[in-house]
Short mmCIF file of N, CA, C and O in Angstrom, two decimals:
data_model
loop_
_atom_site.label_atom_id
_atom_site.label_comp_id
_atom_site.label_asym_id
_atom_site.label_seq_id
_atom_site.Cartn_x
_atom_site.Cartn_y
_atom_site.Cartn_z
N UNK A 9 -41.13 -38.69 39.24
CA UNK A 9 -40.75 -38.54 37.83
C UNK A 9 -40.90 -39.88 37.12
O UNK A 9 -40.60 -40.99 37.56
N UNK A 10 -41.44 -39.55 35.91
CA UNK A 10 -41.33 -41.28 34.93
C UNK A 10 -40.13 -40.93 34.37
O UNK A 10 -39.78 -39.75 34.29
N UNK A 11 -39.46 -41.84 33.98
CA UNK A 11 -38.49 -41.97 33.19
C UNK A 11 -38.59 -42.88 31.72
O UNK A 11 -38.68 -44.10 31.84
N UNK A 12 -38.56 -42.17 30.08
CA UNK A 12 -38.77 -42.24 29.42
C UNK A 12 -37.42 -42.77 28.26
O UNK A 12 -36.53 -41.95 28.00
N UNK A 13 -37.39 -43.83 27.79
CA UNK A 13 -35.64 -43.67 26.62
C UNK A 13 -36.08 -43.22 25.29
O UNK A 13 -36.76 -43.72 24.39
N UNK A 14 -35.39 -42.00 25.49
CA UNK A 14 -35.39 -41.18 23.67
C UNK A 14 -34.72 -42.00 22.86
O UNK A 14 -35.30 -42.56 21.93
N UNK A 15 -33.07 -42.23 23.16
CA UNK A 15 -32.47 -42.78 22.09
C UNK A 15 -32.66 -42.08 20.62
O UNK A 15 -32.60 -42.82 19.63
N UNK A 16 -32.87 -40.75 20.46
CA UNK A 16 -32.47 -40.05 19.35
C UNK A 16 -32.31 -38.70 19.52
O UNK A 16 -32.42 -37.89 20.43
N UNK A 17 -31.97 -38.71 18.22
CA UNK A 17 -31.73 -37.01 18.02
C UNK A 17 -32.63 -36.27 18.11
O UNK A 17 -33.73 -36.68 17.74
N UNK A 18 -32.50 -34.99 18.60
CA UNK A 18 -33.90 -33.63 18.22
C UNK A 18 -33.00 -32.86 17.94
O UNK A 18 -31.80 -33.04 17.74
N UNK A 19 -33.90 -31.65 17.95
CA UNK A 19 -33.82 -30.40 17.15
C UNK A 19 -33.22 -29.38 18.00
O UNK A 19 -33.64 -29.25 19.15
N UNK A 20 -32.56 -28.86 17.68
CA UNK A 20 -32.11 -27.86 18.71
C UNK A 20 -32.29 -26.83 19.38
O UNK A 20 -31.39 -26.09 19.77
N UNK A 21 -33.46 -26.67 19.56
CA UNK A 21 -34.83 -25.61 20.17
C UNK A 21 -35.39 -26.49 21.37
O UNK A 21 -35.71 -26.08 22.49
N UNK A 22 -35.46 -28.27 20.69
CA UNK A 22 -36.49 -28.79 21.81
C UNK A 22 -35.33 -28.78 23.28
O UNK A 22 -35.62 -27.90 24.10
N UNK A 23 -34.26 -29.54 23.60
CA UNK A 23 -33.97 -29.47 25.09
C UNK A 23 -34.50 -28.01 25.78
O UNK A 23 -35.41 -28.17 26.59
N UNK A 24 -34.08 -26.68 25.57
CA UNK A 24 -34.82 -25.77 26.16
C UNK A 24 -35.97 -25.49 26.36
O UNK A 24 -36.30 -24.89 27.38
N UNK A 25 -36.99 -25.92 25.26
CA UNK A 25 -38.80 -25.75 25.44
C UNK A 25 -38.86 -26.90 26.79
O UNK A 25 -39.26 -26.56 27.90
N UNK A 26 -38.40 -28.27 26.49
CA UNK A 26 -38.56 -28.87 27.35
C UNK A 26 -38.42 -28.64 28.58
O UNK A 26 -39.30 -28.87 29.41
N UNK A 27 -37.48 -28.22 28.79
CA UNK A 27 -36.61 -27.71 30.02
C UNK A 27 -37.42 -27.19 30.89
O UNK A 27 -37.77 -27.64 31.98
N UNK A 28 -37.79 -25.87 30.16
CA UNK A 28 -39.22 -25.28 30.73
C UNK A 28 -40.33 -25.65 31.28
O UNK A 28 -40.88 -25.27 32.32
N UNK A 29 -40.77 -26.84 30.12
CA UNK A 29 -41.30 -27.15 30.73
C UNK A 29 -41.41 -28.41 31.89
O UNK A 29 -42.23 -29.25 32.27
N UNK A 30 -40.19 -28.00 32.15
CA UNK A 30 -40.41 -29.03 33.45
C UNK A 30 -39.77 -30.75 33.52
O UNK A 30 -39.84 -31.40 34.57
N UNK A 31 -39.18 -31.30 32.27
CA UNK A 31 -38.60 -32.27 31.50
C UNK A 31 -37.02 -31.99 31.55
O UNK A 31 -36.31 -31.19 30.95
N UNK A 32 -36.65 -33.30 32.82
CA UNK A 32 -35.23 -33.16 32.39
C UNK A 32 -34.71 -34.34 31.32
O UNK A 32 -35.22 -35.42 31.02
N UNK A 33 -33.59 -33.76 30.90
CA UNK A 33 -32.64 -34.36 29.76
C UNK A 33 -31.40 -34.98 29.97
O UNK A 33 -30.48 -34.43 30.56
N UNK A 34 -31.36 -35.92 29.59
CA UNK A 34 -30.00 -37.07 29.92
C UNK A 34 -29.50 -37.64 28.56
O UNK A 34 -29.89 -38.63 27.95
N UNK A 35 -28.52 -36.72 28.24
CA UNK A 35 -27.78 -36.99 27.02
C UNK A 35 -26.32 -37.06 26.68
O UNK A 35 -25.55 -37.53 27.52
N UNK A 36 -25.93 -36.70 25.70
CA UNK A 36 -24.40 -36.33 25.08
C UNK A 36 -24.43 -36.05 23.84
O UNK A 36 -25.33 -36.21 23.02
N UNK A 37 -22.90 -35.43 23.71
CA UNK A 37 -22.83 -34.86 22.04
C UNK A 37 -22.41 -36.19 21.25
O UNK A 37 -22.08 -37.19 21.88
N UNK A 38 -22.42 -36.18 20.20
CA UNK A 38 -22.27 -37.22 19.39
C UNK A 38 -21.15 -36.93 18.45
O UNK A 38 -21.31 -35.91 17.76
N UNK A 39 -19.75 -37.80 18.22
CA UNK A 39 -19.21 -37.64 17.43
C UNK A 39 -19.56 -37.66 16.02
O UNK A 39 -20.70 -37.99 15.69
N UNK A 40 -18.65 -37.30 15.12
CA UNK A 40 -19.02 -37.27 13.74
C UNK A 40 -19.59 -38.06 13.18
O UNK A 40 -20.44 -37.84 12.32
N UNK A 41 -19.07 -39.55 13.71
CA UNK A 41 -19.50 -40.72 12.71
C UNK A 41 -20.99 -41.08 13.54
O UNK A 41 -21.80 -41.83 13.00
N UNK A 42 -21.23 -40.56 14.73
CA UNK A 42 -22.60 -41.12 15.44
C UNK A 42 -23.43 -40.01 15.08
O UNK A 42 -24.62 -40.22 15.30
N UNK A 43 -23.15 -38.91 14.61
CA UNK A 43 -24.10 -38.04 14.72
C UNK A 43 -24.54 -38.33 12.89
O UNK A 43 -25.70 -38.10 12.54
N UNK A 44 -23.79 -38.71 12.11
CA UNK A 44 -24.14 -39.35 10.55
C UNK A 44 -25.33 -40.43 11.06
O UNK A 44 -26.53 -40.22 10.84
N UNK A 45 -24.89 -41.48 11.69
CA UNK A 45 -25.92 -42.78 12.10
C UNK A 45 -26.77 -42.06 12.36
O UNK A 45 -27.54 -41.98 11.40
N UNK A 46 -27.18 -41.26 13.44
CA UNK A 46 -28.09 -40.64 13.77
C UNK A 46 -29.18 -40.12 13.02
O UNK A 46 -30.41 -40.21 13.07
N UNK A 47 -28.34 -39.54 12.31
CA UNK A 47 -29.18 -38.39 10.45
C UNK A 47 -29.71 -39.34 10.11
O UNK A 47 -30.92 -39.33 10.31
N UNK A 48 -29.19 -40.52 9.50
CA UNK A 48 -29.55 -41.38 9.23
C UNK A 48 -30.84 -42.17 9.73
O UNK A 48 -31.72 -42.43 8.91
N UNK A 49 -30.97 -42.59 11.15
CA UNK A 49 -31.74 -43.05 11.59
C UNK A 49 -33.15 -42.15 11.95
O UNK A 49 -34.33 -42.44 12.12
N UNK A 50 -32.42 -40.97 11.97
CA UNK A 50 -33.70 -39.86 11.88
C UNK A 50 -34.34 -39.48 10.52
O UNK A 50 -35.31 -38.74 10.35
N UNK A 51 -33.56 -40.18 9.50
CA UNK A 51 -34.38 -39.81 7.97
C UNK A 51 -35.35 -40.93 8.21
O UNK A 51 -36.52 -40.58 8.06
N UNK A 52 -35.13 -42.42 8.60
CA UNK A 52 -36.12 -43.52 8.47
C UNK A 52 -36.96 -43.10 9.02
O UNK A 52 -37.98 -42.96 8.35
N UNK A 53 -37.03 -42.69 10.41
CA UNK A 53 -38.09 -41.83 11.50
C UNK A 53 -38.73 -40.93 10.70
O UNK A 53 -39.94 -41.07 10.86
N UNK A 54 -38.54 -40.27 10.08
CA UNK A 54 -39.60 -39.13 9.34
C UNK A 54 -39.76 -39.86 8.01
O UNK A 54 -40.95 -39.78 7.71
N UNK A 55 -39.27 -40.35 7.32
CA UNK A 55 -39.94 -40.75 5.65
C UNK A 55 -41.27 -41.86 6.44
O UNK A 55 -42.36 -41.93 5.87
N UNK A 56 -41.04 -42.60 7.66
CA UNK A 56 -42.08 -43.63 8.19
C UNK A 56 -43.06 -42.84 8.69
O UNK A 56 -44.19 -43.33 8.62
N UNK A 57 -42.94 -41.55 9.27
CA UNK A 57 -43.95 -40.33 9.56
C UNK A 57 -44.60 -39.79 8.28
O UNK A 57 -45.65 -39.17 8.44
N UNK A 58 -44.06 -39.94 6.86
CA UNK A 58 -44.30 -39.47 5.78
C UNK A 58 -45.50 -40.54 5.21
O UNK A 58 -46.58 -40.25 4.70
N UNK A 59 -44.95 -41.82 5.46
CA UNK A 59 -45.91 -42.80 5.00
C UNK A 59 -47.13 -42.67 5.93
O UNK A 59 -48.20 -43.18 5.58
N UNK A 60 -47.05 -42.14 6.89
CA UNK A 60 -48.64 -42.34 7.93
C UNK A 60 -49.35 -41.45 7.55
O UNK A 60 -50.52 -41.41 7.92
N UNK A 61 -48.81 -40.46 6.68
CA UNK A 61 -50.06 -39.18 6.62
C UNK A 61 -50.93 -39.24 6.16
O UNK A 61 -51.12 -40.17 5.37
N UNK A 62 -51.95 -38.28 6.40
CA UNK A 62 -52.72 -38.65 5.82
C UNK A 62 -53.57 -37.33 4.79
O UNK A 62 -54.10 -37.58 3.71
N UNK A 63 -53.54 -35.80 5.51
CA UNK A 63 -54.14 -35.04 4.84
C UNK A 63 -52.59 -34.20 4.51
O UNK A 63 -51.53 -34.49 5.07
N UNK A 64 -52.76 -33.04 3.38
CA UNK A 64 -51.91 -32.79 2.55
C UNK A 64 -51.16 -32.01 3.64
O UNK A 64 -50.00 -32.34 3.92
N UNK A 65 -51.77 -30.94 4.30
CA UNK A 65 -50.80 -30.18 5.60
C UNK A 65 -49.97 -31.06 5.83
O UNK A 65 -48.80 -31.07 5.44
N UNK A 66 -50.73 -32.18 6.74
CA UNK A 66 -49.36 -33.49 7.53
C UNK A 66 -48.30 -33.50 6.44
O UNK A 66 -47.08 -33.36 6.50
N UNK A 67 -48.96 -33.68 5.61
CA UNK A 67 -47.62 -33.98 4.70
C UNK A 67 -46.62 -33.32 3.96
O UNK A 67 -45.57 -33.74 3.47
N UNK A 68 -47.33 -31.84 3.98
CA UNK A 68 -46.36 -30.70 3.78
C UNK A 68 -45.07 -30.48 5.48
O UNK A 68 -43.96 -29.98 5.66
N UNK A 69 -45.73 -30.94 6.05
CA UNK A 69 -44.98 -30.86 7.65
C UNK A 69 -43.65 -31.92 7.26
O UNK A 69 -42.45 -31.68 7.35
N UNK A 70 -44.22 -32.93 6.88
CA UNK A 70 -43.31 -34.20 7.17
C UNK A 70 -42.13 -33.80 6.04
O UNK A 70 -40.94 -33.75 6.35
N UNK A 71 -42.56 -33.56 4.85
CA UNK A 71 -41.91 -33.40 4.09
C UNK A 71 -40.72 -32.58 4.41
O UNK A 71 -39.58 -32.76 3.98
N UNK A 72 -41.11 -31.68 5.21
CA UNK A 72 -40.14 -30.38 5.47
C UNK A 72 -39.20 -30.98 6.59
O UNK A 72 -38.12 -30.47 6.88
N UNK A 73 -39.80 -32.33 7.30
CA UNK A 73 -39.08 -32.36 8.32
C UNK A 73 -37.66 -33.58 7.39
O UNK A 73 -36.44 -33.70 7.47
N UNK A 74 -38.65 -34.17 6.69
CA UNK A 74 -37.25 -35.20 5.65
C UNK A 74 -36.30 -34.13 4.96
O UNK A 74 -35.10 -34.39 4.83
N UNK A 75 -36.87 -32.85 4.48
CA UNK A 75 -35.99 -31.87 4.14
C UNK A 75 -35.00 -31.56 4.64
O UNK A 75 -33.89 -31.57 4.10
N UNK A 76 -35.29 -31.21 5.85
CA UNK A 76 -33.99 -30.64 7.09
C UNK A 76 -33.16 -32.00 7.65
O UNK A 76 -32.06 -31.63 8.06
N UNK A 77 -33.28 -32.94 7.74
CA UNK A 77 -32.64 -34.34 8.13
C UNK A 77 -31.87 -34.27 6.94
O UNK A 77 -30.67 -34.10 7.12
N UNK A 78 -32.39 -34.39 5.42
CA UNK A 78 -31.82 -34.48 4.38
C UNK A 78 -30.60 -32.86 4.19
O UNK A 78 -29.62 -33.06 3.48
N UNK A 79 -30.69 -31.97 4.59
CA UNK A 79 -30.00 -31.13 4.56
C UNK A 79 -28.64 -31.28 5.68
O UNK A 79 -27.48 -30.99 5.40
N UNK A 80 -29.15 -31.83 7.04
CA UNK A 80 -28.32 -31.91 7.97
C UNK A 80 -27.41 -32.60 7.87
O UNK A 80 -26.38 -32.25 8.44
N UNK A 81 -27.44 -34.23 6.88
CA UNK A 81 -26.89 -35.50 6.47
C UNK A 81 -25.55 -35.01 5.55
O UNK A 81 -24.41 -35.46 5.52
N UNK A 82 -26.31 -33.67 4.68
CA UNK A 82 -25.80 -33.51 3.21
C UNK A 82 -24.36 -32.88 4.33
O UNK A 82 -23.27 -33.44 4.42
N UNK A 83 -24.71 -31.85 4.95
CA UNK A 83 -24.02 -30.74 5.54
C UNK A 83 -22.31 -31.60 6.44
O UNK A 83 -21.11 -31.35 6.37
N UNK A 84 -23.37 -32.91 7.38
CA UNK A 84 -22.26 -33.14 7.71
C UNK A 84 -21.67 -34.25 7.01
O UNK A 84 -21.14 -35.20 7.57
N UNK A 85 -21.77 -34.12 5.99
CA UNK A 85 -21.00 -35.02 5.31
C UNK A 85 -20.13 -34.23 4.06
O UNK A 85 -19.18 -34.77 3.48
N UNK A 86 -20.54 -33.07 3.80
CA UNK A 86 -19.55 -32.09 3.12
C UNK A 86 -20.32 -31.94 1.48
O UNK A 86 -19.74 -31.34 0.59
N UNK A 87 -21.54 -32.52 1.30
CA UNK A 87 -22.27 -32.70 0.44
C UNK A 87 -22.92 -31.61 0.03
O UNK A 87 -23.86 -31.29 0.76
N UNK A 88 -22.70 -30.88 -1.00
CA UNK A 88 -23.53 -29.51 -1.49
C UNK A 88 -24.86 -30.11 -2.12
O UNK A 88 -24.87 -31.25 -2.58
N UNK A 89 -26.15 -29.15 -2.13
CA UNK A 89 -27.43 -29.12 -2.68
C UNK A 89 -27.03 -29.83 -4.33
O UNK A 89 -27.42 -30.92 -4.78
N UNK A 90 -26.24 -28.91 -4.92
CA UNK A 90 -25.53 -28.54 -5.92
C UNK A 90 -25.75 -30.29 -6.16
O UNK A 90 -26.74 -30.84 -6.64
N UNK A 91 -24.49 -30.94 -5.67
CA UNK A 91 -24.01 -32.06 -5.70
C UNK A 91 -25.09 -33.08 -5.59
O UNK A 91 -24.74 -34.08 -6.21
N UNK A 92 -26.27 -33.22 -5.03
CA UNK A 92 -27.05 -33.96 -5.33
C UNK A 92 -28.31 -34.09 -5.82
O UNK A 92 -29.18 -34.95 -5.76
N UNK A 93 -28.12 -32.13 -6.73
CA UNK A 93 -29.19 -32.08 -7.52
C UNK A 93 -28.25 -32.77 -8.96
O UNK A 93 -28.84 -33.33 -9.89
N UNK A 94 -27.25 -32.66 -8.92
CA UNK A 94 -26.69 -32.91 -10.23
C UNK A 94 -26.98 -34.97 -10.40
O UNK A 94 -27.46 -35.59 -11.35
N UNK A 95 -26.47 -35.46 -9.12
CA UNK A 95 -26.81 -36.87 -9.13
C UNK A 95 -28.70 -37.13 -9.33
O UNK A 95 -29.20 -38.11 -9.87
N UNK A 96 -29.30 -36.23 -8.86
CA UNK A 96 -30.98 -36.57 -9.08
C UNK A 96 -30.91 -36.55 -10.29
O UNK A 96 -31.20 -37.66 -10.74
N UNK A 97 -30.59 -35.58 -11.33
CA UNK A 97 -30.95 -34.84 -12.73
C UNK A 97 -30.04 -36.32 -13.59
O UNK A 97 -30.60 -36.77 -14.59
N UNK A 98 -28.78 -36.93 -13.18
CA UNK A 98 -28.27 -38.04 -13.57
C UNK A 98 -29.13 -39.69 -13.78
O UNK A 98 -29.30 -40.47 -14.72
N UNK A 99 -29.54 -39.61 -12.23
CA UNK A 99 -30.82 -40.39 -12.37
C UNK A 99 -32.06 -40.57 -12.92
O UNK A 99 -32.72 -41.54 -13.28
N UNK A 100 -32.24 -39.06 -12.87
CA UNK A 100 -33.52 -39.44 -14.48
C UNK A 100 -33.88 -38.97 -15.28
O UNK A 100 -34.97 -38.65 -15.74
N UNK A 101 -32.07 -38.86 -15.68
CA UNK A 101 -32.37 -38.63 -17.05
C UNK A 101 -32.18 -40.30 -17.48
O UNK A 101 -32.96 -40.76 -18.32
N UNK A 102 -31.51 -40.87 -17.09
CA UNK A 102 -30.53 -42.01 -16.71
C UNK A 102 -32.20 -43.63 -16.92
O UNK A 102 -32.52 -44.34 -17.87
N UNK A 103 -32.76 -43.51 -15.47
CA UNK A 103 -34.20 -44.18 -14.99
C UNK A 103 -35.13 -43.78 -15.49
O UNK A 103 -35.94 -44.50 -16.08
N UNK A 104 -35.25 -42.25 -15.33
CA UNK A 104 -36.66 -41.47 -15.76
C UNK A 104 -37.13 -41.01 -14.40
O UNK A 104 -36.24 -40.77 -13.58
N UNK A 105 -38.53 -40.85 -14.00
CA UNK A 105 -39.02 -40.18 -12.74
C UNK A 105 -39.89 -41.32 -12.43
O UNK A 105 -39.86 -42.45 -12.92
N UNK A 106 -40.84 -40.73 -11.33
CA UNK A 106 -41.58 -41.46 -10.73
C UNK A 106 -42.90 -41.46 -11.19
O UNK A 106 -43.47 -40.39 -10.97
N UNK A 107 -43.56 -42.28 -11.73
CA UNK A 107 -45.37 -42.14 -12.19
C UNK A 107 -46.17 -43.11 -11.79
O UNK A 107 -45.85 -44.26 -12.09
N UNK A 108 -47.35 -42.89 -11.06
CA UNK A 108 -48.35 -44.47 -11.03
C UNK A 108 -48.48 -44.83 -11.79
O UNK A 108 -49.15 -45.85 -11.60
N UNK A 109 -48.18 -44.63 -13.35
CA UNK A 109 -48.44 -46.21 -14.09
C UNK A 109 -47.22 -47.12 -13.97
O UNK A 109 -47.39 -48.18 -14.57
N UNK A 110 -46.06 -47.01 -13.37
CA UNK A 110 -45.38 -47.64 -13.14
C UNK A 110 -44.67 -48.39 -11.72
O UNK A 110 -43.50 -48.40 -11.33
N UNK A 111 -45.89 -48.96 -11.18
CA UNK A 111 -45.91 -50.04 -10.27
C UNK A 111 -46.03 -50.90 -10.57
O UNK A 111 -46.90 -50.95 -11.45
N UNK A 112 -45.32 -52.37 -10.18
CA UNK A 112 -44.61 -53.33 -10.45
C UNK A 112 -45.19 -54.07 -9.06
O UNK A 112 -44.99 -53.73 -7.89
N UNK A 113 -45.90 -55.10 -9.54
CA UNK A 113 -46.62 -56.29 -8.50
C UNK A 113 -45.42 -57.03 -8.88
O UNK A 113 -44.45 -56.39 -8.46
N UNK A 114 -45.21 -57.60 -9.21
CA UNK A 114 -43.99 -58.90 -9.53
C UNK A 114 -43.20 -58.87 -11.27
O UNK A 114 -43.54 -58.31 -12.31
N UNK A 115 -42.19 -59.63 -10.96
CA UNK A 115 -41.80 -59.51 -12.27
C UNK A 115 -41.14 -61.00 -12.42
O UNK A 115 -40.92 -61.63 -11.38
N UNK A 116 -40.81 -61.59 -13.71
CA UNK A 116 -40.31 -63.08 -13.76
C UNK A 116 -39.06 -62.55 -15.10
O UNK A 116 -39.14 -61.99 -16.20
N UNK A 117 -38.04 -63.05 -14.30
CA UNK A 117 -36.98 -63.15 -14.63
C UNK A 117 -36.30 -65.06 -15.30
O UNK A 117 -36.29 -66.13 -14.70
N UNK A 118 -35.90 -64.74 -16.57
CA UNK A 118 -35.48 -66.39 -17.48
C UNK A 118 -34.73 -66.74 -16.61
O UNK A 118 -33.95 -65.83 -16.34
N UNK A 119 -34.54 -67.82 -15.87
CA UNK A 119 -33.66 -68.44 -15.32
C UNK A 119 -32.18 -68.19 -15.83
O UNK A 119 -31.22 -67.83 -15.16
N UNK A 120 -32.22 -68.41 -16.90
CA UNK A 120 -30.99 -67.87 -17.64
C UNK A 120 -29.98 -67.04 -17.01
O UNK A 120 -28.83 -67.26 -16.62
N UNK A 121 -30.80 -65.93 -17.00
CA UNK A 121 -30.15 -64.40 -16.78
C UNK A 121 -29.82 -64.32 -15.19
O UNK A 121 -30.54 -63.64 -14.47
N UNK A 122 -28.59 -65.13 -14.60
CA UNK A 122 -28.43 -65.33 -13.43
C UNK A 122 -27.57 -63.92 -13.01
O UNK A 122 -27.23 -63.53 -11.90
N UNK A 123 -27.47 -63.64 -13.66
CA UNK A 123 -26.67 -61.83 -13.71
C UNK A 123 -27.93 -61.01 -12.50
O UNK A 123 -27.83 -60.64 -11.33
N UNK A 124 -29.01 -60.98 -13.48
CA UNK A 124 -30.34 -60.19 -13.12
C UNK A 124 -30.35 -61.09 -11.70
O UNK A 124 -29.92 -60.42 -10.76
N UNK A 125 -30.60 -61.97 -11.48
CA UNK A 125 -31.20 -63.20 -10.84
C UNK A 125 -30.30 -62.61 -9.21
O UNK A 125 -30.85 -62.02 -8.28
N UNK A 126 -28.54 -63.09 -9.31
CA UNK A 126 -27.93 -62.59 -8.31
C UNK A 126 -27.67 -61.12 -7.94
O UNK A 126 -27.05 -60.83 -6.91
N UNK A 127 -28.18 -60.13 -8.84
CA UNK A 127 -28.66 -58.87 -7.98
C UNK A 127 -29.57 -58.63 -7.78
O UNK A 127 -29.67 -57.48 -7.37
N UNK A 128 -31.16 -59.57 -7.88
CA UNK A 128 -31.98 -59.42 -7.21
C UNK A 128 -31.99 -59.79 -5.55
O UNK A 128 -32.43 -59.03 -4.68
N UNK A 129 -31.49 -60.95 -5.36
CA UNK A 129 -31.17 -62.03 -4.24
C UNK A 129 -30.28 -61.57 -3.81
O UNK A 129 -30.19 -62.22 -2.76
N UNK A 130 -29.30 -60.74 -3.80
CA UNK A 130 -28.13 -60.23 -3.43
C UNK A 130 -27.92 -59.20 -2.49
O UNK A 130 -27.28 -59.22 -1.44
N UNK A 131 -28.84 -57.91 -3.28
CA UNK A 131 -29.05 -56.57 -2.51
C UNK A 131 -28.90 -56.33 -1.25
O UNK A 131 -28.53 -57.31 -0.61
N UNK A 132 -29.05 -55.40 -0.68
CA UNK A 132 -28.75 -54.87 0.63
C UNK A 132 -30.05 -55.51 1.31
O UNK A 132 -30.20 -56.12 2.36
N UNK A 133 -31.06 -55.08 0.17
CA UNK A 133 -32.92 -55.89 0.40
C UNK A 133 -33.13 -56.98 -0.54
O UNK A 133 -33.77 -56.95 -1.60
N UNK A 134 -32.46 -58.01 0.02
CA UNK A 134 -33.14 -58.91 -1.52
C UNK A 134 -35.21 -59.18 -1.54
O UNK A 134 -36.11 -59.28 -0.71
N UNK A 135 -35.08 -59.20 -2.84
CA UNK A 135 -36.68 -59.03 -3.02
C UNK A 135 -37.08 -60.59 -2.92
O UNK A 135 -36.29 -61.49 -3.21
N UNK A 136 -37.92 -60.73 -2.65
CA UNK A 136 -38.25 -61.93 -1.89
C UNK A 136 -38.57 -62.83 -2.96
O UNK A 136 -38.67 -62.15 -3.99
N UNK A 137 -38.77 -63.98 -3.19
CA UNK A 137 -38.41 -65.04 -4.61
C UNK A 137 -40.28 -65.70 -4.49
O UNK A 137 -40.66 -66.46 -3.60
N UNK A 138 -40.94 -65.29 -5.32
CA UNK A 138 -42.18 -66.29 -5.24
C UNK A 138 -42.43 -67.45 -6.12
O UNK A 138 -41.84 -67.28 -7.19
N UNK A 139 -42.95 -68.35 -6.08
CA UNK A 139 -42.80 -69.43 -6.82
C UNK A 139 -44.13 -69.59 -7.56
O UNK A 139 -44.30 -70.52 -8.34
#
């Protein structure tokens, strides 16, 4: 036997297909707050499957698979459809939507405006400072 580390979540169909075929499984259930991390770490896993595609099928696939991660996240977290169509429809009406004429190579901020300045540099991602 090779021995392989998943280290994530699947779907709850695959341990039995596997099974079958011949693939054993070495796991556990995940409490509430690990099985959130998890959702979580399985949305990055598929939106990064979303970015590789390449013809429109793949990407009707992937999409569906960020769908169900995104449904599973909402679910165990007590989050209705409802509830974060109302926050999307907030956002743009709020931002607006998404369009290619609005990509942004860089932007220069007045020194001044250290407001703007320390939530750029700040973020969870600060955007990187070019000179």
């Amino acid at each position: 036997m090779k021995k392989y580390n998943f280290n994530k979540l699947i779907r709850s169909k695959l341990p039995e297909r596997m099974r079958e075929e011949g693939v054993m499984l070495y796991g556990r259930a995940l409490d509430d707050h690990e099985f959130i991390q998890e959702l979580k770490n399985k949305l990055i896993e598929e939106a990064l499957e979303v970015k590789d595609t390449l013809s429109r099928i793949d990407l009707i696939k992937e999409l569906a698979d960020v769908t169900e991660v995104i449904e599973a996240l909402a679910s165990s977290a007590s989050i209705t459809k409802e509830e974060i169509e109302q926050e999307r429809a907030i956002k743009r009406n709020t931002n607006g939507d998404f369009v290619a004429e609005n990509f942004v190579d860089y932007i220069e901020v007045p020194t001044d405006k250290s407001e703007i300045i320390e939530y750029l540099e700040n973020k969870n991602r600060p955007y990187e400072y070019r000179s």
